[in-house]
Amino acid sequence: WYNDMSGPAGGKKINLLKEYIKGLTNHDVILFTDAYDVFYADDLQSITQRYLGFQKNAVFSAEKYCYPDQSLENEYPSSHTPYRFLNSGTFISTVGELKKILAKDVLDSDDDQLHYTKEFLSGKHDMVLDVEHYIFVTHEERVEKVGDQLFNPLTNSFGCIYHGNGGDESKAKFDSLYN
């Protein structure tokens, strides 16, 4: 699936994911990442160990901006990092929890991030945001490569997966880190 994402969209990603997980058991685990602006800086074993450390069924990446509906900003819990808002471009979840999160019908033209945000804010799910960038690093200009690792000095954490979401600045940062 591809959309230019110049505005709210992405419901088709949800519907494709719902179709895919139908045949999986509830205890299976899904690692979901966007494709065009994501790269992996660590192996699956490290990602799995970090996921298990959260002791939650669903871990979503976190970013600095409340998108696409800024009116929801005050509904989010506070955070000791600047990354307190859900980002739907990278997450890991058990299939059982994901089926609950995706239970409502979504149009292909709906916004995936808004859907996941509303489900997170409902408090009905065993979901957490990776505010430390422990697994998922969303665009941050100060992230640097240390060896083969991604280091975020704002959280003092080494992340496993980089998501360069955003505009031209994030694309330039993504390219420099990836190369």
PDB file of C-alpha atoms in Angstrom:
ATOM      1  CA  TRP A   1       0.000   0.000   0.000  1.00  0.00           C
ATOM      2  CA  TYR A   2       1.179   3.514  -0.738  1.00  0.00           C
ATOM      3  CA  ASN A   3      -0.282   6.941  -0.189  1.00  0.00           C
ATOM      4  CA  ASP A   4       1.594  10.228  -0.219  1.00  0.00           C
ATOM      5  CA  MET A   5       0.354  10.906   3.348  1.00  0.00           C
ATOM      6  CA  SER A   6       0.171  14.645   2.658  1.00  0.00           C
ATOM      7  CA  GLY A   7      -2.922  14.637   4.849  1.00  0.00           C
ATOM      8  CA  PRO A   8      -4.887  12.296   7.085  1.00  0.00           C
ATOM      9  CA  ALA A   9      -5.170   8.833   5.558  1.00  0.00           C
ATOM     10  CA  GLY A  10      -3.999   5.284   6.079  1.00  0.00           C
ATOM     11  CA  GLY A  11      -7.228   3.455   6.847  1.00  0.00           C
ATOM     12  CA  LYS A  12      -6.319   1.027   4.089  1.00  0.00           C
ATOM     13  CA  LYS A  13      -3.240  -0.015   6.110  1.00  0.00           C
ATOM     14  CA  ILE A  14      -5.576  -0.959   8.960  1.00  0.00           C
ATOM     15  CA  ASN A  15      -7.910  -2.905   6.704  1.00  0.00           C
ATOM     16  CA  LEU A  16      -5.048  -4.801   5.094  1.00  0.00           C
ATOM     17  CA  LEU A  17      -3.659  -5.616   8.545  1.00  0.00           C
ATOM     18  CA  LYS A  18      -7.080  -6.776   9.796  1.00  0.00           C
ATOM     19  CA  GLU A  19      -7.351  -9.111   6.826  1.00  0.00           C
ATOM     20  CA  TYR A  20      -3.830 -10.463   7.406  1.00  0.00           C
ATOM     21  CA  ILE A  21      -4.290 -11.250  11.116  1.00  0.00           C
ATOM     22  CA  LYS A  22      -7.612 -13.083  10.664  1.00  0.00           C
ATOM     23  CA  GLY A  23      -5.814 -16.404  10.264  1.00  0.00           C
ATOM     24  CA  LEU A  24      -3.344 -15.908  13.125  1.00  0.00           C
ATOM     25  CA  THR A  25      -3.730 -17.054  16.709  1.00  0.00           C
ATOM     26  CA  ASN A  26      -4.243 -14.492  19.467  1.00  0.00           C
ATOM     27  CA  HIS A  27      -0.858 -15.216  21.065  1.00  0.00           C
ATOM     28  CA  ASP A  28       1.070 -14.537  17.840  1.00  0.00           C
ATOM     29  CA  VAL A  29       2.968 -11.244  17.820  1.00  0.00           C
ATOM     30  CA  ILE A  30       2.989  -8.734  14.954  1.00  0.00           C
ATOM     31  CA  LEU A  31       5.776  -6.221  14.354  1.00  0.00           C
ATOM     32  CA  PHE A  32       4.345  -3.529  12.086  1.00  0.00           C
ATOM     33  CA  THR A  33       6.436  -0.856  10.414  1.00  0.00           C
ATOM     34  CA  ASP A  34       5.885   1.546   7.565  1.00  0.00           C
ATOM     35  CA  ALA A  35       8.177   0.645   4.702  1.00  0.00           C
ATOM     36  CA  TYR A  36       9.311   3.745   2.855  1.00  0.00           C
ATOM     37  CA  ASP A  37      10.683   5.692   5.849  1.00  0.00           C
ATOM     38  CA  VAL A  38      11.788   2.977   8.314  1.00  0.00           C
ATOM     39  CA  PHE A  39      15.001   1.050   8.819  1.00  0.00           C
ATOM     40  CA  TYR A  40      16.088  -1.518  11.377  1.00  0.00           C
ATOM     41  CA  ALA A  41      19.205  -0.871  13.426  1.00  0.00           C
ATOM     42  CA  ASP A  42      18.983  -3.977  15.579  1.00  0.00           C
ATOM     43  CA  ASP A  43      17.991  -7.612  15.253  1.00  0.00           C
ATOM     44  CA  LEU A  44      14.670  -9.298  15.978  1.00  0.00           C
ATOM     45  CA  GLN A  45      15.971 -10.902  19.174  1.00  0.00           C
ATOM     46  CA  SER A  46      16.814  -7.496  20.683  1.00  0.00           C
ATOM     47  CA  ILE A  47      13.490  -6.048  19.562  1.00  0.00           C
ATOM     48  CA  THR A  48      11.623  -9.013  21.076  1.00  0.00           C
ATOM     49  CA  GLN A  49      13.470  -8.760  24.412  1.00  0.00           C
ATOM     50  CA  ARG A  50      12.716  -5.048  24.645  1.00  0.00           C
ATOM     51  CA  TYR A  51       9.064  -5.620  23.750  1.00  0.00           C
ATOM     52  CA  LEU A  52       8.724  -8.240  26.475  1.00  0.00           C
ATOM     53  CA  GLY A  53      10.286  -5.804  28.950  1.00  0.00           C
ATOM     54  CA  PHE A  54       7.315  -3.451  28.556  1.00  0.00           C
ATOM     55  CA  GLN A  55       4.986  -6.157  29.903  1.00  0.00           C
ATOM     56  CA  LYS A  56       2.169  -4.813  27.735  1.00  0.00           C
ATOM     57  CA  ASN A  57       0.423  -6.493  24.825  1.00  0.00           C
ATOM     58  CA  ALA A  58       0.820  -3.517  22.484  1.00  0.00           C
ATOM     59  CA  VAL A  59       3.733  -1.058  22.263  1.00  0.00           C
ATOM     60  CA  PHE A  60       3.404   1.888  19.869  1.00  0.00           C
ATOM     61  CA  SER A  61       6.049   4.376  18.911  1.00  0.00           C
ATOM     62  CA  ALA A  62       5.796   7.890  20.307  1.00  0.00           C
ATOM     63  CA  GLU A  63       6.500  11.264  18.760  1.00  0.00           C
ATOM     64  CA  LYS A  64       6.609  14.948  19.699  1.00  0.00           C
ATOM     65  CA  TYR A  65       3.504  16.036  17.800  1.00  0.00           C
ATOM     66  CA  CYS A  66      -0.176  15.283  18.282  1.00  0.00           C
ATOM     67  CA  TYR A  67      -1.209  14.370  14.748  1.00  0.00           C
ATOM     68  CA  PRO A  68      -3.656  14.467  12.999  1.00  0.00           C
ATOM     69  CA  ASP A  69      -6.034  15.954  15.609  1.00  0.00           C
ATOM     70  CA  GLN A  70      -4.276  18.459  17.855  1.00  0.00           C
ATOM     71  CA  SER A  71      -7.458  18.932  19.899  1.00  0.00           C
ATOM     72  CA  LEU A  72      -6.653  15.575  21.560  1.00  0.00           C
ATOM     73  CA  GLU A  73      -3.328  16.840  22.939  1.00  0.00           C
ATOM     74  CA  ASN A  74      -4.652  17.472  26.454  1.00  0.00           C
ATOM     75  CA  GLU A  75      -6.122  13.985  26.679  1.00  0.00           C
ATOM     76  CA  TYR A  76      -2.687  12.372  26.529  1.00  0.00           C
ATOM     77  CA  PRO A  77      -0.862  11.529  29.747  1.00  0.00           C
ATOM     78  CA  SER A  78       2.178  13.624  30.584  1.00  0.00           C
ATOM     79  CA  SER A  79       5.615  12.216  29.855  1.00  0.00           C
ATOM     80  CA  HIS A  80       9.134  12.745  31.158  1.00  0.00           C
ATOM     81  CA  THR A  81      10.281  12.874  27.518  1.00  0.00           C
ATOM     82  CA  PRO A  82       9.087  15.090  24.649  1.00  0.00           C
ATOM     83  CA  TYR A  83       7.639  11.985  22.938  1.00  0.00           C
ATOM     84  CA  ARG A  84       4.178  11.640  24.447  1.00  0.00           C
ATOM     85  CA  PHE A  85       1.981  11.250  21.362  1.00  0.00           C
ATOM     86  CA  LEU A  86       1.169   8.025  19.559  1.00  0.00           C
ATOM     87  CA  ASN A  87       2.734   7.363  16.174  1.00  0.00           C
ATOM     88  CA  SER A  88       1.156   4.565  14.145  1.00  0.00           C
ATOM     89  CA  GLY A  89       4.087   4.004  11.783  1.00  0.00           C
ATOM     90  CA  THR A  90       5.744   1.422  14.028  1.00  0.00           C
ATOM     91  CA  PHE A  91       4.299  -0.861  16.684  1.00  0.00           C
ATOM     92  CA  ILE A  92       4.434  -4.379  18.074  1.00  0.00           C
ATOM     93  CA  SER A  93       1.445  -6.216  19.499  1.00  0.00           C
ATOM     94  CA  THR A  94      -0.079  -9.569  20.213  1.00  0.00           C
ATOM     95  CA  VAL A  95      -2.667 -10.486  17.611  1.00  0.00           C
ATOM     96  CA  GLY A  96      -5.335 -10.806  20.314  1.00  0.00           C
ATOM     97  CA  GLU A  97      -4.815  -7.238  21.499  1.00  0.00           C
ATOM     98  CA  LEU A  98      -4.562  -5.973  17.940  1.00  0.00           C
ATOM     99  CA  LYS A  99      -7.914  -7.559  17.085  1.00  0.00           C
ATOM    100  CA  LYS A 100      -9.474  -5.627  19.990  1.00  0.00           C
ATOM    101  CA  ILE A 101      -7.783  -2.380  18.928  1.00  0.00           C
ATOM    102  CA  LEU A 102      -8.992  -2.899  15.352  1.00  0.00           C
ATOM    103  CA  ALA A 103     -12.513  -4.082  16.212  1.00  0.00           C
ATOM    104  CA  LYS A 104     -14.247  -0.955  14.870  1.00  0.00           C
ATOM    105  CA  ASP A 105     -14.871  -0.600  11.160  1.00  0.00           C
ATOM    106  CA  VAL A 106     -12.460   1.753   9.405  1.00  0.00           C
ATOM    107  CA  LEU A 107     -12.825   3.195   5.921  1.00  0.00           C
ATOM    108  CA  ASP A 108      -9.805   3.049   3.617  1.00  0.00           C
ATOM    109  CA  SER A 109      -9.931   6.854   3.558  1.00  0.00           C
ATOM    110  CA  ASP A 110      -9.912   7.164   7.384  1.00  0.00           C
ATOM    111  CA  ASP A 111      -6.744   8.095   9.235  1.00  0.00           C
ATOM    112  CA  ASP A 112      -4.917   5.149  10.805  1.00  0.00           C
ATOM    113  CA  GLN A 113      -3.070   7.264  13.352  1.00  0.00           C
ATOM    114  CA  LEU A 114      -6.302   8.892  14.530  1.00  0.00           C
ATOM    115  CA  HIS A 115      -7.897   5.461  14.914  1.00  0.00           C
ATOM    116  CA  TYR A 116      -5.026   4.113  17.019  1.00  0.00           C
ATOM    117  CA  THR A 117      -4.894   7.369  19.007  1.00  0.00           C
ATOM    118  CA  LYS A 118      -8.562   7.160  19.955  1.00  0.00           C
ATOM    119  CA  GLU A 119      -8.168   3.517  20.954  1.00  0.00           C
ATOM    120  CA  PHE A 120      -5.118   4.364  23.079  1.00  0.00           C
ATOM    121  CA  LEU A 121      -6.859   7.299  24.760  1.00  0.00           C
ATOM    122  CA  SER A 122      -9.929   5.162  25.500  1.00  0.00           C
ATOM    123  CA  GLY A 123      -7.899   3.268  28.119  1.00  0.00           C
ATOM    124  CA  LYS A 124      -9.600   0.009  27.088  1.00  0.00           C
ATOM    125  CA  HIS A 125      -6.476  -1.694  25.791  1.00  0.00           C
ATOM    126  CA  ASP A 126      -3.232  -3.091  27.160  1.00  0.00           C
ATOM    127  CA  MET A 127      -1.273  -0.455  25.212  1.00  0.00           C
ATOM    128  CA  VAL A 128       1.728   1.694  26.017  1.00  0.00           C
ATOM    129  CA  LEU A 129       3.764   4.278  24.138  1.00  0.00           C
ATOM    130  CA  ASP A 130       7.522   3.905  23.775  1.00  0.00           C
ATOM    131  CA  VAL A 131       8.247   7.400  25.128  1.00  0.00           C
ATOM    132  CA  GLU A 132      11.896   6.496  25.763  1.00  0.00           C
ATOM    133  CA  HIS A 133      12.522   5.430  22.153  1.00  0.00           C
ATOM    134  CA  TYR A 134      13.672   2.128  23.605  1.00  0.00           C
ATOM    135  CA  ILE A 135      12.467   0.184  20.546  1.00  0.00           C
ATOM    136  CA  PHE A 136      11.027   2.747  18.139  1.00  0.00           C
ATOM    137  CA  VAL A 137      12.809   5.993  17.347  1.00  0.00           C
ATOM    138  CA  THR A 138      10.601   8.530  15.567  1.00  0.00           C
ATOM    139  CA  HIS A 139      12.326  11.392  13.819  1.00  0.00           C
ATOM    140  CA  GLU A 140      14.595  13.347  16.136  1.00  0.00           C
ATOM    141  CA  GLU A 141      17.254  15.666  14.766  1.00  0.00           C
ATOM    142  CA  ARG A 142      19.626  14.892  17.658  1.00  0.00           C
ATOM    143  CA  VAL A 143      19.633  11.118  17.172  1.00  0.00           C
ATOM    144  CA  GLU A 144      23.065   9.905  16.109  1.00  0.00           C
ATOM    145  CA  LYS A 145      24.717   6.667  15.158  1.00  0.00           C
ATOM    146  CA  VAL A 146      27.071   5.240  17.737  1.00  0.00           C
ATOM    147  CA  GLY A 147      28.671   2.279  16.021  1.00  0.00           C
ATOM    148  CA  ASP A 148      25.699   0.490  14.461  1.00  0.00           C
ATOM    149  CA  GLN A 149      23.311   1.717  17.156  1.00  0.00           C
ATOM    150  CA  LEU A 150      20.901   4.676  17.189  1.00  0.00           C
ATOM    151  CA  PHE A 151      21.403   6.885  20.239  1.00  0.00           C
ATOM    152  CA  ASN A 152      18.859   9.472  21.371  1.00  0.00           C
ATOM    153  CA  PRO A 153      20.548  11.887  23.798  1.00  0.00           C
ATOM    154  CA  LEU A 154      17.170  13.250  24.944  1.00  0.00           C
ATOM    155  CA  THR A 155      16.173   9.865  26.377  1.00  0.00           C
ATOM    156  CA  ASN A 156      19.678   8.446  26.846  1.00  0.00           C
ATOM    157  CA  SER A 157      18.465   5.378  24.984  1.00  0.00           C
ATOM    158  CA  PHE A 158      19.595   3.229  22.067  1.00  0.00           C
ATOM    159  CA  GLY A 159      16.651   2.422  19.785  1.00  0.00           C
ATOM    160  CA  CYS A 160      16.174  -0.523  17.439  1.00  0.00           C
ATOM    161  CA  ILE A 161      13.993   0.820  14.620  1.00  0.00           C
ATOM    162  CA  TYR A 162      14.126   4.316  13.111  1.00  0.00           C
ATOM    163  CA  HIS A 163      11.018   5.934  11.620  1.00  0.00           C
ATOM    164  CA  GLY A 164      11.856   9.080   9.689  1.00  0.00           C
ATOM    165  CA  ASN A 165       8.313  10.391   9.562  1.00  0.00           C
ATOM    166  CA  GLY A 166       7.788  14.002   8.592  1.00  0.00           C
ATOM    167  CA  GLY A 167       8.956  16.491   5.999  1.00  0.00           C
ATOM    168  CA  ASP A 168      12.203  17.346   4.261  1.00  0.00           C
ATOM    169  CA  GLU A 169      14.222  17.699   7.494  1.00  0.00           C
ATOM    170  CA  SER A 170      13.283  14.193   8.603  1.00  0.00           C
ATOM    171  CA  LYS A 171      14.040  12.761   5.156  1.00  0.00           C
ATOM    172  CA  ALA A 172      17.523  14.282   5.265  1.00  0.00           C
ATOM    173  CA  LYS A 173      18.093  12.886   8.773  1.00  0.00           C
ATOM    174  CA  PHE A 174      16.777   9.485   7.735  1.00  0.00           C
ATOM    175  CA  ASP A 175      19.182   9.382   4.770  1.00  0.00           C
ATOM    176  CA  SER A 176      22.177  10.409   6.870  1.00  0.00           C
ATOM    177  CA  LEU A 177      21.448   7.799   9.542  1.00  0.00           C
ATOM    178  CA  TYR A 178      20.609   5.072   7.057  1.00  0.00           C
ATOM    179  CA  ASN A 179      23.730   5.631   4.974  1.00  0.00           C
TER     180      ASN A 179
END
